[in-house]
Coordinates of C-alpha atoms in Angstrom, one line a residue:
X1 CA 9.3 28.0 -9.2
X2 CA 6.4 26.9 -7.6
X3 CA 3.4 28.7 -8.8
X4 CA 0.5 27.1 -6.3
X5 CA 0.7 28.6 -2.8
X6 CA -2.8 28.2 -2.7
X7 CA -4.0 24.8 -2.6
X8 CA -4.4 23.1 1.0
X9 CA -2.1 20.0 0.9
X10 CA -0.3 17.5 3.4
X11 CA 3.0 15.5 3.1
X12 CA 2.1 12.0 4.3
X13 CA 5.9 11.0 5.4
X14 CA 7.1 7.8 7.0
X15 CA 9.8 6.7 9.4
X16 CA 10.4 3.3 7.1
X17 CA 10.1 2.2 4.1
X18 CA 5.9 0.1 4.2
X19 CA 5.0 1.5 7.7
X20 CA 1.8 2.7 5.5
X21 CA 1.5 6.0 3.9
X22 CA -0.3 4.3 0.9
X23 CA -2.6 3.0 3.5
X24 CA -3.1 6.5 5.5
X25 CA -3.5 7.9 1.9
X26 CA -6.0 5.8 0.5
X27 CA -8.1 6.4 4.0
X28 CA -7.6 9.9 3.7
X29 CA -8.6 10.5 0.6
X30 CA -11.8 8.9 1.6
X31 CA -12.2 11.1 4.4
X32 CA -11.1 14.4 3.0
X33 CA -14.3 13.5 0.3
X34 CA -16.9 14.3 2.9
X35 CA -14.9 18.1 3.1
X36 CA -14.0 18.5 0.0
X37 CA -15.6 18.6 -4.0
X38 CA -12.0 17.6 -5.3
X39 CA -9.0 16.4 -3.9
X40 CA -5.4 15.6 -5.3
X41 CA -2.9 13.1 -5.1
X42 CA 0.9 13.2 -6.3
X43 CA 3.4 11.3 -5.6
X44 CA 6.5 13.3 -6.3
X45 CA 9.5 10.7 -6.2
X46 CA 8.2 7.0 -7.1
X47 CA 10.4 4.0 -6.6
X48 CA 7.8 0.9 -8.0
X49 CA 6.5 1.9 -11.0
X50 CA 4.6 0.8 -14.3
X51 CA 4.7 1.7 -18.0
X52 CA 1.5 3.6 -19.4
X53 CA 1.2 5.4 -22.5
X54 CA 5.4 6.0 -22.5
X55 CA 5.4 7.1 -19.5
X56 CA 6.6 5.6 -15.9
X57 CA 3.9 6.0 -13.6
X58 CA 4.4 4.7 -9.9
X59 CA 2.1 2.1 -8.5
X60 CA 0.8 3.9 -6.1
X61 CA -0.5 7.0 -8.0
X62 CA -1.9 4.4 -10.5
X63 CA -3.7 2.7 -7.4
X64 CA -4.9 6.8 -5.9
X65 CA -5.6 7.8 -9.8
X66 CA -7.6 5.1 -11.2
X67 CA -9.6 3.9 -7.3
X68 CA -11.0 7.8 -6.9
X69 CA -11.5 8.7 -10.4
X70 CA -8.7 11.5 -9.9
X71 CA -9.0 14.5 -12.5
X72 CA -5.5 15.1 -13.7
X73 CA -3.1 13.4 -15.6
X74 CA -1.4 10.3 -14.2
X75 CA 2.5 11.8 -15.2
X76 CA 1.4 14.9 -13.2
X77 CA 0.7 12.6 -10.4
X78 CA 4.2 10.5 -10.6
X79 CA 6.4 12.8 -12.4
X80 CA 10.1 11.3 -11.2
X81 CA 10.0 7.4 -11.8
X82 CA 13.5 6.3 -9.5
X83 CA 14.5 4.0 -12.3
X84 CA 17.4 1.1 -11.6
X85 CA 20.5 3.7 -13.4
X86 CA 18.3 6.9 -12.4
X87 CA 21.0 7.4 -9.9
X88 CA 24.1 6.5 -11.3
X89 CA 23.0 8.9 -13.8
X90 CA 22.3 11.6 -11.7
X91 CA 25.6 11.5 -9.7
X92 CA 27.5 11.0 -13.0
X93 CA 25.4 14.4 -14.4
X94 CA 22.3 14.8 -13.6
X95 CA 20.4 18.0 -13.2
X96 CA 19.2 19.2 -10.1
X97 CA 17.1 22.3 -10.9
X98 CA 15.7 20.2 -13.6
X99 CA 14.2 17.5 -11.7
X100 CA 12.7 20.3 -8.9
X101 CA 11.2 21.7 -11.5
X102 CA 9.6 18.7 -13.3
X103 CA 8.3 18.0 -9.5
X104 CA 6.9 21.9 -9.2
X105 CA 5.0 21.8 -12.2
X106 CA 3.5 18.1 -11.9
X107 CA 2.1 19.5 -8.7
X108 CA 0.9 22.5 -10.2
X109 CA -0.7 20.5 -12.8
X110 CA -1.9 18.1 -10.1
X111 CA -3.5 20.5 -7.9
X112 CA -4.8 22.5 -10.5
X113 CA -8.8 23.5 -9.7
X114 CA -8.0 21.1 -6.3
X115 CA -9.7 21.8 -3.2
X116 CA -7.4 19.6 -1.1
X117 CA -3.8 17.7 -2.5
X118 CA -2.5 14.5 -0.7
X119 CA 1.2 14.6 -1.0
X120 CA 2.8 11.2 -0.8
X121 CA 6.7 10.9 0.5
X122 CA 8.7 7.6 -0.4
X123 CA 9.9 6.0 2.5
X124 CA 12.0 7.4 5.8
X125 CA 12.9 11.6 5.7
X126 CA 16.1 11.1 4.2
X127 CA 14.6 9.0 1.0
X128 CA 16.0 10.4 -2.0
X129 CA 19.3 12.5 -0.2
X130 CA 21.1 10.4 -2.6
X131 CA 20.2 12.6 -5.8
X132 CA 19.2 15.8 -3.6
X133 CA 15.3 15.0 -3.2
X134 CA 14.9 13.7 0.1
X135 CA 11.2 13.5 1.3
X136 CA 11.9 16.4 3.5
X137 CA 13.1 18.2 0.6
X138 CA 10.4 17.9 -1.6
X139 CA 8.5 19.0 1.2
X140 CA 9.8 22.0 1.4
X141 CA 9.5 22.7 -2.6
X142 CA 6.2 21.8 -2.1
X143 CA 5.4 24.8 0.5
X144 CA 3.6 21.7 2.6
X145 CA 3.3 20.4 6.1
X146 CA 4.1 16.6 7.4
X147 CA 2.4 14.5 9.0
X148 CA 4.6 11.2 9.8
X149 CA 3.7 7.5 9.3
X150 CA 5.2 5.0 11.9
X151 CA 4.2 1.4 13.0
X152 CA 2.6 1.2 16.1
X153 CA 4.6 0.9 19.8
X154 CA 6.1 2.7 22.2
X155 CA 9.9 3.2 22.0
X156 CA 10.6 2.0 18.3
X157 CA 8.2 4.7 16.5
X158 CA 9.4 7.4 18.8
X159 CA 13.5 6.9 18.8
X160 CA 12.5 6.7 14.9
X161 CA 10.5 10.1 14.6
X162 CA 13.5 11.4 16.7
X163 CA 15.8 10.7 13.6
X164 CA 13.6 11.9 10.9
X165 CA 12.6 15.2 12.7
X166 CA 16.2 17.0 12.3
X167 CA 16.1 16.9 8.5
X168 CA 12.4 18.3 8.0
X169 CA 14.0 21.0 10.5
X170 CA 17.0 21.5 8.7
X171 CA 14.7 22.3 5.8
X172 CA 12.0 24.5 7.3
X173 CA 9.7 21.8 7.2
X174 CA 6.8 22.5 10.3
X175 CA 5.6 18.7 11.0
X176 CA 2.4 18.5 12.5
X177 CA 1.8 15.5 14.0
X178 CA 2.3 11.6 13.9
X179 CA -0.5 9.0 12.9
X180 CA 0.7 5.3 14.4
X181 CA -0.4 2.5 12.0
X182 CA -0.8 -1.3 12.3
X183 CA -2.0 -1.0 16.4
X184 CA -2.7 -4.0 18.2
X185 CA -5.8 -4.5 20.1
X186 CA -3.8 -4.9 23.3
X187 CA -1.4 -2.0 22.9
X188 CA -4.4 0.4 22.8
X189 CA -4.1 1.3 26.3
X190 CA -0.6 2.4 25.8
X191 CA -1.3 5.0 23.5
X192 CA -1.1 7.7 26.3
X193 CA 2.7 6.1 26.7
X194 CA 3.0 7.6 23.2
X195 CA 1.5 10.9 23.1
X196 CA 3.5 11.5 26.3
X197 CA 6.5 10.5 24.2
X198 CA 5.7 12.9 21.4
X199 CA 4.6 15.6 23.4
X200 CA 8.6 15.7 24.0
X201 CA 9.0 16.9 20.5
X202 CA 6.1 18.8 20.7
X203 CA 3.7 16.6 18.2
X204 CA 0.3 15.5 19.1
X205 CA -1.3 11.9 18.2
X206 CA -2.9 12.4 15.6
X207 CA -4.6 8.9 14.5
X208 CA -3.8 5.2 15.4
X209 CA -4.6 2.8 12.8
X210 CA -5.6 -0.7 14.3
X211 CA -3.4 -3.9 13.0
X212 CA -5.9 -5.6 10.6
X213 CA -5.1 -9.2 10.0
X214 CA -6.9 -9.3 6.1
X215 CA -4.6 -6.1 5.3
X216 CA -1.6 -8.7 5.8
X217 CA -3.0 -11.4 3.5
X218 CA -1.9 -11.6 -0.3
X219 CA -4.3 -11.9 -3.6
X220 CA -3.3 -15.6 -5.5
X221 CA -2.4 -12.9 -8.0
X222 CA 0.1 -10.9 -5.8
X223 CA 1.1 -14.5 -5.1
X224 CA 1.4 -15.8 -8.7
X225 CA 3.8 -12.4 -9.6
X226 CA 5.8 -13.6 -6.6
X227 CA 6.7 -17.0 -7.5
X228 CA 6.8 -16.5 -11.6
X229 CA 3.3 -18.9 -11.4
X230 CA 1.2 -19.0 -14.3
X231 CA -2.9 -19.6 -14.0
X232 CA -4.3 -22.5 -15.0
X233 CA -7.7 -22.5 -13.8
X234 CA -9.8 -19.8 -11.5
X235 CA -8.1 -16.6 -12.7
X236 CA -11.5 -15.2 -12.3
X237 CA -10.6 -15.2 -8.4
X238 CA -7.4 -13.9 -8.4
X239 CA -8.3 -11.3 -5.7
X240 CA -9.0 -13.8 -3.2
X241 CA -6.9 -13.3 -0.2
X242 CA -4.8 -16.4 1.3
X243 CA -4.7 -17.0 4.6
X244 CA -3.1 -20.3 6.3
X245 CA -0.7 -22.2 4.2
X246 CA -1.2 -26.1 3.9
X247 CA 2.3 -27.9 2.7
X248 CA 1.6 -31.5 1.0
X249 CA 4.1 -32.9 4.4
X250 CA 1.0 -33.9 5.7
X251 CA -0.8 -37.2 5.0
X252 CA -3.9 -36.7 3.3
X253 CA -5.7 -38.3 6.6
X254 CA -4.3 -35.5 8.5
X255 CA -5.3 -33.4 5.7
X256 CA -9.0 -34.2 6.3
X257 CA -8.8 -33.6 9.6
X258 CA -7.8 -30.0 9.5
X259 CA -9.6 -27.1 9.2
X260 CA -8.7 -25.5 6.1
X261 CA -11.2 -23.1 6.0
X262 CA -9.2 -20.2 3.7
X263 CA -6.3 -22.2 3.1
X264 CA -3.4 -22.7 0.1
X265 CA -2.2 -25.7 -0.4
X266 CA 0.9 -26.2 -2.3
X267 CA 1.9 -29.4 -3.7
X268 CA 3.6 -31.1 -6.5
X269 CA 0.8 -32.0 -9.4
X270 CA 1.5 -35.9 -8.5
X271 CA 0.1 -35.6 -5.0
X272 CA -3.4 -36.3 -6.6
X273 CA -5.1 -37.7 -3.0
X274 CA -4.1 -35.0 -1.3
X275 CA -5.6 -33.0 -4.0
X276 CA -8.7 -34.5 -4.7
X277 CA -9.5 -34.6 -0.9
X278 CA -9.0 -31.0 -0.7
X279 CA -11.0 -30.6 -3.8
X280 CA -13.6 -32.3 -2.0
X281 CA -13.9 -29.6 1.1
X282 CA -14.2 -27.3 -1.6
X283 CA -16.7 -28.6 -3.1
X284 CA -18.7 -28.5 0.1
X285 CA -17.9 -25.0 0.9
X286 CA -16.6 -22.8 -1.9
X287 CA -14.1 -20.8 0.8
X288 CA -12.5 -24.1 2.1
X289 CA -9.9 -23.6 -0.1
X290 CA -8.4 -20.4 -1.4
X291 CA -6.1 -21.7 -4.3
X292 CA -3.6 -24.9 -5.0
X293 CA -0.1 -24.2 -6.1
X294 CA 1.7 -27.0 -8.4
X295 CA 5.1 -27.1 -7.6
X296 CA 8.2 -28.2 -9.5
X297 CA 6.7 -27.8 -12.8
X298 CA 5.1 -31.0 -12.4
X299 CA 1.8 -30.5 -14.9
X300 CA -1.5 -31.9 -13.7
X301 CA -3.2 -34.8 -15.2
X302 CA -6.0 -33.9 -17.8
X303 CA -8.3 -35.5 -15.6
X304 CA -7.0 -33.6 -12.5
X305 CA -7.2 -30.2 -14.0
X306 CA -10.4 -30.8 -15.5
X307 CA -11.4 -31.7 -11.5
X308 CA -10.1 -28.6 -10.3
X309 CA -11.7 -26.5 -12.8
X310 CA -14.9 -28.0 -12.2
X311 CA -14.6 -27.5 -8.6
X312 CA -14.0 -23.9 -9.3
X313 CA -11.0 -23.8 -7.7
X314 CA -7.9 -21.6 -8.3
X315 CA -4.7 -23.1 -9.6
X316 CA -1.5 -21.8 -10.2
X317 CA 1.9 -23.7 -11.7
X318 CA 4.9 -22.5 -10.7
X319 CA 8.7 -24.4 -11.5
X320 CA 9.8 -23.7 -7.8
X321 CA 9.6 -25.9 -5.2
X322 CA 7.1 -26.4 -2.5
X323 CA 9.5 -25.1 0.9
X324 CA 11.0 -21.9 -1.6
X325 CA 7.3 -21.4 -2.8
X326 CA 6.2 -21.3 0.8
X327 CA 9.4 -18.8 2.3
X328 CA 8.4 -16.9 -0.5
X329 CA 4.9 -16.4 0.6
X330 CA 5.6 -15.8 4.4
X331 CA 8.2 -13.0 3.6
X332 CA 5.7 -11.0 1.4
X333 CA 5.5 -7.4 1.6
X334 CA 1.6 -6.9 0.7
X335 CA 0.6 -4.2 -0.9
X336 CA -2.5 -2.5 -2.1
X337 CA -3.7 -3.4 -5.7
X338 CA -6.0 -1.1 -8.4
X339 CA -9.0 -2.8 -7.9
X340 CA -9.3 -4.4 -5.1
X341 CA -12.1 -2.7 -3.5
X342 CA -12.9 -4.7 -1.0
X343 CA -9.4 -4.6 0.7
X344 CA -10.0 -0.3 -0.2
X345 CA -13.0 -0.3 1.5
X346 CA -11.7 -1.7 4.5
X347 CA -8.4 0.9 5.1
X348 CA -11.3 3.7 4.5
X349 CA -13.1 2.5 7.4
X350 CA -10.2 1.9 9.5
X351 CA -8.6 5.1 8.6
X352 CA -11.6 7.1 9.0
X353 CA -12.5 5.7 12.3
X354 CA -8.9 6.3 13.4
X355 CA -7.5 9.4 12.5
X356 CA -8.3 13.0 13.7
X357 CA -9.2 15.0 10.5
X358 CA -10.7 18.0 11.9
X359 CA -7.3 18.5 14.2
X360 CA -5.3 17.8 11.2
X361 CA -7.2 20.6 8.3
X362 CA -7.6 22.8 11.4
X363 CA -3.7 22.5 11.8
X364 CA -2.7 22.5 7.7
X365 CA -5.1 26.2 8.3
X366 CA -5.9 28.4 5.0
X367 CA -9.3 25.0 4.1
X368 CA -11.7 27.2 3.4
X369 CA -13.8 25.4 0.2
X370 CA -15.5 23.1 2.8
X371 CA -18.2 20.4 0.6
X372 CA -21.7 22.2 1.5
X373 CA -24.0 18.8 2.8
X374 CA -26.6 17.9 -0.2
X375 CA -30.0 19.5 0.5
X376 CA -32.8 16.7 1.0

């Protein structure tokens, strides 16, 4: 049984799978820090997860844990990994009372000495029905309040909230509002479309997340996992973000008469003008050119690679070809990585800026250790 009926917390729920609850997390956390001397995070039910220490600890609570110096232990903050037979064992055995109660006492552990817990679901309500721990479940073991994730627009996000909302009702889960993320500039003025939509469920507006065009863009070392590539020069600058994509179809006269400011160009190894003249509008300006990717497992020259590494220049080999490389790239889901801290500052600001926190503690009710402002 759940011993914390204490701690302020919030469910951060989603309509879909990456419509951005890591995203309103991160920001919220953040924001909550200006309120609060220490917040918690956990992450009940994780589906992408890592191994540390023997134990399977979700990406995401690694990312929360390790970027806000989070004071509890990381298996309190992840304590059910989804692993790939974690269901077929369950429905061929598993223990239901057991699992809600590994859940209940991570989050007692986790929200130990907390001011404020962030609660993160895993995908759409009905994540998790499979094994009997849907996010609107664990919601309701958790005593907390949703608020719901959903991309920004008019009709999609609402007919979507409309199908998540009967499950959180059906477990006596009180939502309290929706937060739109990923809002275009010119879709701002319809946000009055949308609270008039939610206001027929009875749920306010409670945030709306601009569409950032650098939160879309992929590390060369997200990139590199992607496409099995190996490093050989500029690992150094694996966090920098690739923008346009620049296939070696294009003669290298064409080539120089782009702007490749940001680019990635991905070639085979034996494309050496193309190379060096790319090389060269990096030399000029170091962010001409994000990265190269050899294709086809063609290896460089000695000579080549020696070029490239002296033009500082990121290079990654991968054996797949150029088109697959480039498919693979374009279809990307991006997420956020421990340690990338410029990418983090920038969903704190956007989040921040976006969101209506004092609505949102003033509707969770029962804050009352508020941060006192430091005396001059």
């Amino acid at each position: 049984m759940l011993r914390n009926v204490i701690t302020p917390r919030i469910f951060i729920a989603a309509t879909r799978q990456d419509d951005g609850k890591t995203t309103t997390c991160i920001g919220l956390f953040a924001a909550l820090q200006s309120r609060f001397e220490n917040i918690g995070y956990i992450k009940p039910v994780g589906q992408r997860f890592v191994s540390i220490e023997g134990h399977q600890i979700d990406e995401d609570s690694l990312l929360i844990g390790r970027t806000y110096h989070v004071r509890s232990p990381l298996k309190a903050m992840s304590p059910i990994a989804v692993e790939p037979d974690f269901t077929r064992r369950y429905l061929t055995g598993g223990c239901l009372h057991e699992l809600e109660t590994r859940i209940q006492s991570a989050f007692d552990e986790a929200a130990w000495e907390k001011d404020f817990i962030i609660i993160e679901g895993t995908g759409h309500a009905g994540v998790g029905s499979v094994f009997d721990l849907s996010n609107a479940r664990v919601a309701q073991l958790l005593g907390s309040k949703v608020i719901i994730v959903t991309q920004g627009g008019i009709g999609r996000p609402i007919d979507e909230i409309a199908l998540n909302l009967p499950l959180f009702e059906k477990h006596h889960v009180e939502v309290l509002g929706v937060i739109l993320n990923k809002v275009l500039d010119d879709k701002r003025d319809h946000l009055h479309y949308v609270e008039a939509g939610l206001a027929r469920f009875g749920l306010p507006l409670l945030g709306a997340i601009p569409f950032h065009q650098e939160l879309r863009k992929p590390t060369l070392n997200q990139i590199a996992q992607a496409i099995r590539g190996t490093f050989l020069s500029g690992e150094e600058y694996k966090r920098r973000r690739a923008g346009k994509i620049i296939l070696s179809t294009m003669s290298s006269r064409h080539l120089a008469q782009k702007n490749t400011t940001g680019s990635l160009l991905i070639t085979t190894a034996d494309r050496e003008e193309i190379i060096i003249n790319a090389l060269g509008a990096a030399r000029e300006n170091f962010q001409a050119l994000t990265g190269i990717i050899l294709t086809e497992n063609i290896p460089p020259t000695p000579a080549l690679l020696d070029y490239i590494r002296y033009c500082q220049v990121p290079c990654i080999t991968t054996p797949s070809e150029s088109f697959t490389v480039a498919s693979t790239i374009s279809r990307m889901v991006v997420k956020t990585e421990t340690g990338d801290h410029e990418k983090i500052h920038l969903i704190q600001q956007l989040v921040e800026n976006n969101i209506a926190l004092d609505r949102i503690l003033e509707a969770i009710g029962g804050c009352r250790r508020i941060k006192l402002p430091q005396s001059s």
